[in-house]
XYZ file of C-alpha atoms in Angstrom:
349
model
C 21.020 25.749 -21.788
C 23.788 22.546 -22.604
C 22.288 19.749 -22.687
C 24.435 16.248 -21.395
C 26.528 14.641 -24.053
C 24.119 11.882 -24.587
C 23.301 9.602 -27.664
C 19.470 10.668 -27.216
C 18.401 8.449 -30.109
C 20.023 5.247 -28.498
C 17.981 5.882 -25.329
C 16.670 2.514 -23.732
C 13.558 2.370 -21.205
C 16.107 2.389 -18.367
C 16.687 4.345 -15.140
C 19.480 6.925 -15.024
C 19.990 9.123 -12.438
C 19.765 12.908 -12.959
C 21.319 15.971 -11.363
C 17.969 16.811 -8.719
C 14.858 15.615 -6.877
C 12.430 16.700 -5.116
C 11.626 15.279 -1.927
C 8.559 16.345 0.261
C 8.048 14.804 4.282
C 4.743 14.380 5.875
C 4.460 13.992 10.136
C 2.199 15.117 12.885
C -0.434 15.409 10.509
C 1.426 17.679 8.077
C 3.398 18.002 4.690
C 6.665 20.610 5.036
C 8.047 22.518 2.248
C 9.826 20.358 0.188
C 12.661 20.650 -1.561
C 14.879 19.304 -4.349
C 18.145 17.370 -3.554
C 21.063 15.576 -4.691
C 21.382 12.109 -3.272
C 19.391 9.661 -4.996
C 18.657 7.065 -1.817
C 15.910 6.873 0.548
C 16.913 6.889 3.992
C 13.873 5.210 5.994
C 13.581 2.280 9.315
C 13.401 -1.068 8.522
C 10.242 -1.453 9.513
C 9.214 1.607 6.955
C 5.026 0.720 6.247
C 6.384 0.638 2.331
C 8.621 -2.603 3.897
C 6.518 -4.356 5.546
C 3.072 -3.700 3.734
C 3.748 -2.459 0.546
C 2.163 0.866 0.930
C 3.011 3.047 -1.604
C 1.644 4.549 -5.254
C 3.150 6.596 -7.704
C 2.054 7.497 -11.349
C 4.333 8.195 -14.676
C 4.345 11.007 -16.425
C 6.922 12.988 -19.173
C 8.326 15.860 -19.800
C 9.179 17.355 -24.310
C 11.475 19.560 -25.968
C 8.528 20.531 -28.819
C 9.592 22.160 -31.651
C 10.152 26.042 -30.701
C 12.433 24.142 -28.105
C 9.640 24.869 -25.228
C 9.795 22.389 -22.420
C 6.496 20.850 -21.162
C 4.431 18.148 -19.582
C 1.149 16.935 -20.775
C -1.941 17.137 -18.894
C -0.323 16.972 -15.069
C -2.997 17.597 -12.917
C -4.721 14.506 -14.219
C -1.707 12.467 -12.949
C -1.946 14.746 -9.167
C -5.613 13.571 -8.708
C -4.696 10.014 -9.922
C -2.019 10.126 -6.876
C -4.726 11.432 -4.959
C -6.654 8.479 -5.518
C -4.537 5.935 -4.996
C -3.267 7.426 -1.489
C -7.031 7.485 0.003
C -7.585 3.632 -1.246
C -4.236 2.795 0.792
C -4.673 5.368 4.035
C -2.039 8.090 2.804
C -2.119 11.112 3.080
C -2.725 13.343 -0.102
C -0.089 15.192 -2.206
C -1.934 18.671 -3.014
C -2.043 19.111 -6.308
C 0.015 22.529 -6.130
C 2.637 20.665 -4.313
C 1.943 18.153 -6.823
C 3.073 21.082 -10.040
C 5.542 22.874 -7.836
C 7.714 19.750 -7.161
C 6.808 18.732 -11.455
C 7.826 22.512 -12.306
C 11.029 23.090 -10.263
C 12.440 19.261 -10.467
C 11.967 19.660 -14.312
C 13.601 22.916 -14.697
C 16.977 21.745 -12.176
C 17.643 18.916 -14.910
C 16.509 21.365 -17.987
C 20.513 19.793 -19.639
C 18.476 15.999 -19.489
C 15.650 16.794 -21.148
C 16.397 14.751 -24.840
C 15.968 17.532 -27.854
C 12.971 18.050 -30.546
C 13.232 15.707 -32.978
C 14.938 12.651 -31.303
C 12.466 10.494 -30.623
C 13.419 10.136 -26.662
C 11.647 11.739 -23.681
C 12.522 13.089 -20.179
C 10.287 10.335 -17.879
C 8.590 11.996 -14.828
C 8.507 9.480 -11.910
C 6.321 11.210 -8.772
C 5.598 8.729 -5.578
C 4.528 8.130 -1.885
C 5.554 5.817 0.266
C 4.427 5.293 3.960
C 8.004 5.704 5.626
C 7.452 5.745 9.403
C 7.879 2.480 11.642
C 4.829 0.481 11.981
C 4.858 -3.595 13.463
C 0.976 -4.212 13.403
C -1.097 -4.590 9.720
C -1.774 -0.572 9.986
C -1.458 2.792 8.345
C 2.319 4.306 8.518
C 2.611 7.690 10.653
C 5.208 9.344 8.100
C 5.149 9.435 4.875
C 7.533 10.432 1.975
C 7.206 11.988 -1.366
C 9.518 11.880 -4.115
C 9.939 12.886 -7.384
C 12.579 12.337 -10.409
C 13.533 11.840 -13.674
C 15.480 10.289 -16.225
C 15.546 10.553 -20.030
C 14.250 7.339 -21.911
C 14.130 5.935 -25.006
C 11.248 3.247 -26.446
C 9.424 1.418 -24.015
C 9.376 -1.616 -25.947
C 12.731 -2.849 -27.338
C 12.169 -2.484 -30.656
C 10.676 0.305 -31.499
C 6.890 1.553 -32.499
C 6.687 -3.251 -33.987
C 3.953 -4.826 -33.397
C 3.925 -6.986 -30.367
C 3.247 -10.936 -29.552
C 0.615 -11.145 -26.605
C -0.018 -13.914 -24.290
C -3.390 -14.667 -22.979
C -2.454 -14.959 -18.985
C -3.699 -17.321 -16.832
C -3.040 -15.369 -14.150
C -4.342 -13.029 -11.962
C -4.006 -8.975 -12.604
C -6.537 -7.540 -9.453
C -8.857 -8.565 -7.481
C -12.774 -8.005 -7.908
C -12.856 -4.849 -5.452
C -9.334 -4.683 -5.137
C -6.780 -2.060 -5.842
C -6.686 -2.692 -9.950
C -8.378 0.937 -10.162
C -5.113 2.278 -8.526
C -1.678 2.924 -9.309
C -0.306 0.546 -6.280
C 3.231 -0.844 -5.690
C 1.453 -3.895 -4.769
C -0.218 -4.705 -8.097
C 2.900 -4.243 -10.082
C 4.462 -6.342 -8.011
C 1.918 -9.309 -8.784
C 2.833 -8.749 -12.353
C 6.482 -9.782 -12.134
C 5.925 -13.341 -11.839
C 3.839 -14.081 -15.064
C 5.388 -11.133 -17.036
C 8.320 -13.273 -16.564
C 6.818 -16.088 -17.403
C 5.251 -14.429 -21.034
C 8.916 -13.263 -21.481
C 10.440 -16.211 -21.113
C 8.273 -17.973 -23.619
C 9.073 -15.033 -25.937
C 6.299 -12.360 -25.560
C 6.506 -8.842 -25.046
C 3.304 -9.038 -22.263
C 0.590 -10.287 -20.840
C -3.267 -10.014 -21.651
C -5.089 -9.839 -18.432
C -8.621 -10.867 -18.073
C -10.725 -9.989 -15.295
C -10.439 -11.753 -12.064
C -14.041 -12.919 -11.560
C -15.311 -14.870 -14.822
C -12.420 -15.107 -16.750
C -13.730 -13.787 -19.964
C -13.276 -9.989 -20.701
C -10.437 -8.504 -21.373
C -9.003 -5.743 -18.760
C -5.204 -4.303 -19.380
C -1.635 -5.864 -19.624
C -0.707 -3.955 -16.224
C 1.059 -1.626 -18.079
C -1.357 0.054 -20.250
C -4.843 -0.017 -21.791
C -6.288 -2.114 -24.217
C -7.673 -0.294 -27.267
C -9.392 -2.066 -30.499
C -10.409 -1.080 -34.134
C -13.448 -3.100 -34.992
C -13.582 -3.363 -38.861
C -16.742 -1.347 -39.489
C -14.434 1.930 -38.024
C -15.348 2.440 -34.243
C -12.395 2.083 -31.485
C -13.540 0.394 -29.018
C -11.839 0.041 -25.048
C -12.727 -2.140 -22.500
C -14.313 -0.899 -19.226
C -14.213 -2.215 -15.769
C -13.784 -1.003 -11.827
C -10.187 -3.316 -11.918
C -8.464 -1.624 -14.895
C -6.305 1.889 -14.241
C -7.667 4.792 -15.729
C -4.809 5.468 -18.261
C -4.656 9.268 -18.772
C -2.852 8.410 -22.091
C -5.882 6.418 -22.906
C -8.684 9.434 -22.254
C -6.322 11.908 -24.591
C -6.739 8.704 -27.546
C -10.237 8.728 -26.980
C -10.445 11.993 -27.490
C -8.506 12.564 -30.018
C -10.111 9.951 -31.553
C -13.544 11.817 -31.569
C -12.187 15.548 -32.169
C -9.415 15.309 -34.397
C -9.177 12.022 -37.059
C -12.635 12.866 -38.320
C -11.307 16.091 -39.631
C -7.803 14.513 -40.301
C -9.075 10.822 -41.734
C -11.054 11.666 -44.645
C -11.288 7.590 -45.188
C -12.598 7.306 -42.008
C -14.488 9.762 -41.261
C -17.009 10.192 -38.057
C -14.377 7.666 -35.767
C -17.109 6.759 -32.612
C -15.823 5.256 -29.531
C -17.521 3.135 -27.166
C -16.052 2.205 -23.122
C -18.351 -1.432 -22.411
C -16.643 -5.107 -21.898
C -14.336 -6.884 -24.425
C -15.239 -10.361 -23.762
C -11.979 -11.944 -25.329
C -13.548 -14.300 -27.646
C -14.722 -11.120 -30.137
C -10.696 -10.769 -30.569
C -10.919 -12.263 -33.744
C -13.324 -9.430 -34.626
C -11.477 -6.669 -34.439
C -9.140 -5.120 -37.323
C -6.645 -3.674 -35.165
C -4.881 -3.913 -31.133
C -2.692 -0.536 -29.011
C -1.530 -1.121 -26.227
C -1.897 2.524 -24.637
C 0.256 4.251 -21.391
C 2.656 6.989 -20.984
C 5.488 5.133 -21.114
C 4.673 2.957 -24.678
C 1.626 5.940 -25.594
C 0.870 3.508 -28.468
C 2.032 0.167 -29.043
C 0.781 -1.969 -31.952
C -0.731 -5.207 -30.913
C 0.108 -8.128 -33.808
C -1.286 -11.754 -32.198
C -2.313 -12.845 -28.678
C -2.015 -16.228 -27.712
C -4.424 -18.215 -25.887
C -5.366 -21.315 -25.264
C -7.626 -21.895 -27.992
C -4.807 -20.852 -30.460
C -3.334 -17.265 -31.954
C -5.103 -14.865 -33.137
C -3.894 -12.755 -35.617
C -4.980 -9.099 -35.835
C -5.919 -7.813 -39.418
C -3.373 -5.543 -39.122
C -0.267 -7.772 -39.118
C 2.983 -8.263 -37.242
C 4.650 -5.514 -40.204
C 3.492 -2.561 -39.137
C 1.203 -0.204 -36.708
C -2.515 -0.019 -38.399
C -3.985 2.684 -39.854
C -6.336 3.809 -36.881
C -3.535 3.117 -34.975
C -0.997 5.233 -36.249
C -3.226 8.270 -36.637
C -3.411 8.419 -33.375
C -0.172 8.504 -32.350
C 1.055 10.746 -34.681
C -1.873 13.018 -33.582
C -1.244 12.726 -30.134
C 2.736 13.125 -30.260
C 2.105 15.861 -32.280
C 0.109 17.791 -29.264
C 2.505 16.718 -27.093
C 5.916 18.444 -29.219
C 4.018 21.306 -30.347
C 3.285 20.480 -34.127
C -0.478 20.373 -33.154
C -2.013 22.369 -31.419
C -3.797 21.489 -28.186
C -7.188 21.551 -26.681
C -6.863 24.203 -23.476
C -5.279 22.742 -20.479
C -3.382 19.687 -21.401
C 0.361 21.214 -22.127
C 1.890 23.095 -18.769
C 4.716 25.095 -20.339
C 8.080 23.918 -17.267
C 10.217 26.446 -19.486
């Protein structure tokens, strides 16, 4: 199978239309079979639930070419489950896991020529999403829904590759207590657009959001979870009911507990703790990383707060040793260089 003529190593994290996408419709209480289509455009009522009341949720995962030439995906069953959780919260019909995985297999196979070759540093980003396409005018769930899945080849999420980032401690809130911060709802990301613009306009890569109730505990950036490394060799991840449960973070935690113990002799018995993290603790951490599907793990070097700048000991020149090893092992698992835990890798073709 001949690959597309693309300079894979120069790709940015941007949308590039590919040949096929999967589309399924929900009407009268049931999903149709769904199919692959070439048309990248959506047609719907001007009064569609997604347009009037932001009734939509989405997922993000990737396909990789392994060192053996296989095309695989990483833990897609967890993405299917998270999309179902999001749908429940927004009163939308669940996409059955079987349909989700069938769509995944079909759309990746159909676009195999767009999957970046092994060793290029690029991947095929996969975007499943669900939205209310039926018309509503009163505030209510839409009567009809559409599930779509498209793919696009991408490079690094942050410009400049794996370089330590500067963050801004945001004065805006990302998610309300008892709200929708724990699901991957489109409305959460719409709320983050303005704070993100403010941060980037001031020269920061991203925001660090605090909890909305007390504004004392670290939550996430809005697009990635946090992972910290203490000076006494412990990994700490923030715990909160309004943080999106990152599949990448869960995978990195497993890697820390089961792989780094064996491989990092100078840092044995890697311990992981999930707990609330007060932002005043930031100065005590050795390393900080942002983890998510798009970025995998990106190092953070500095956080600017109203009380001054916090600089992590790992510095602004390169990724700290623990974050670097976590990234190396996880990407090694995804690329077929390191044996994966059972059930983590789904071979497409």
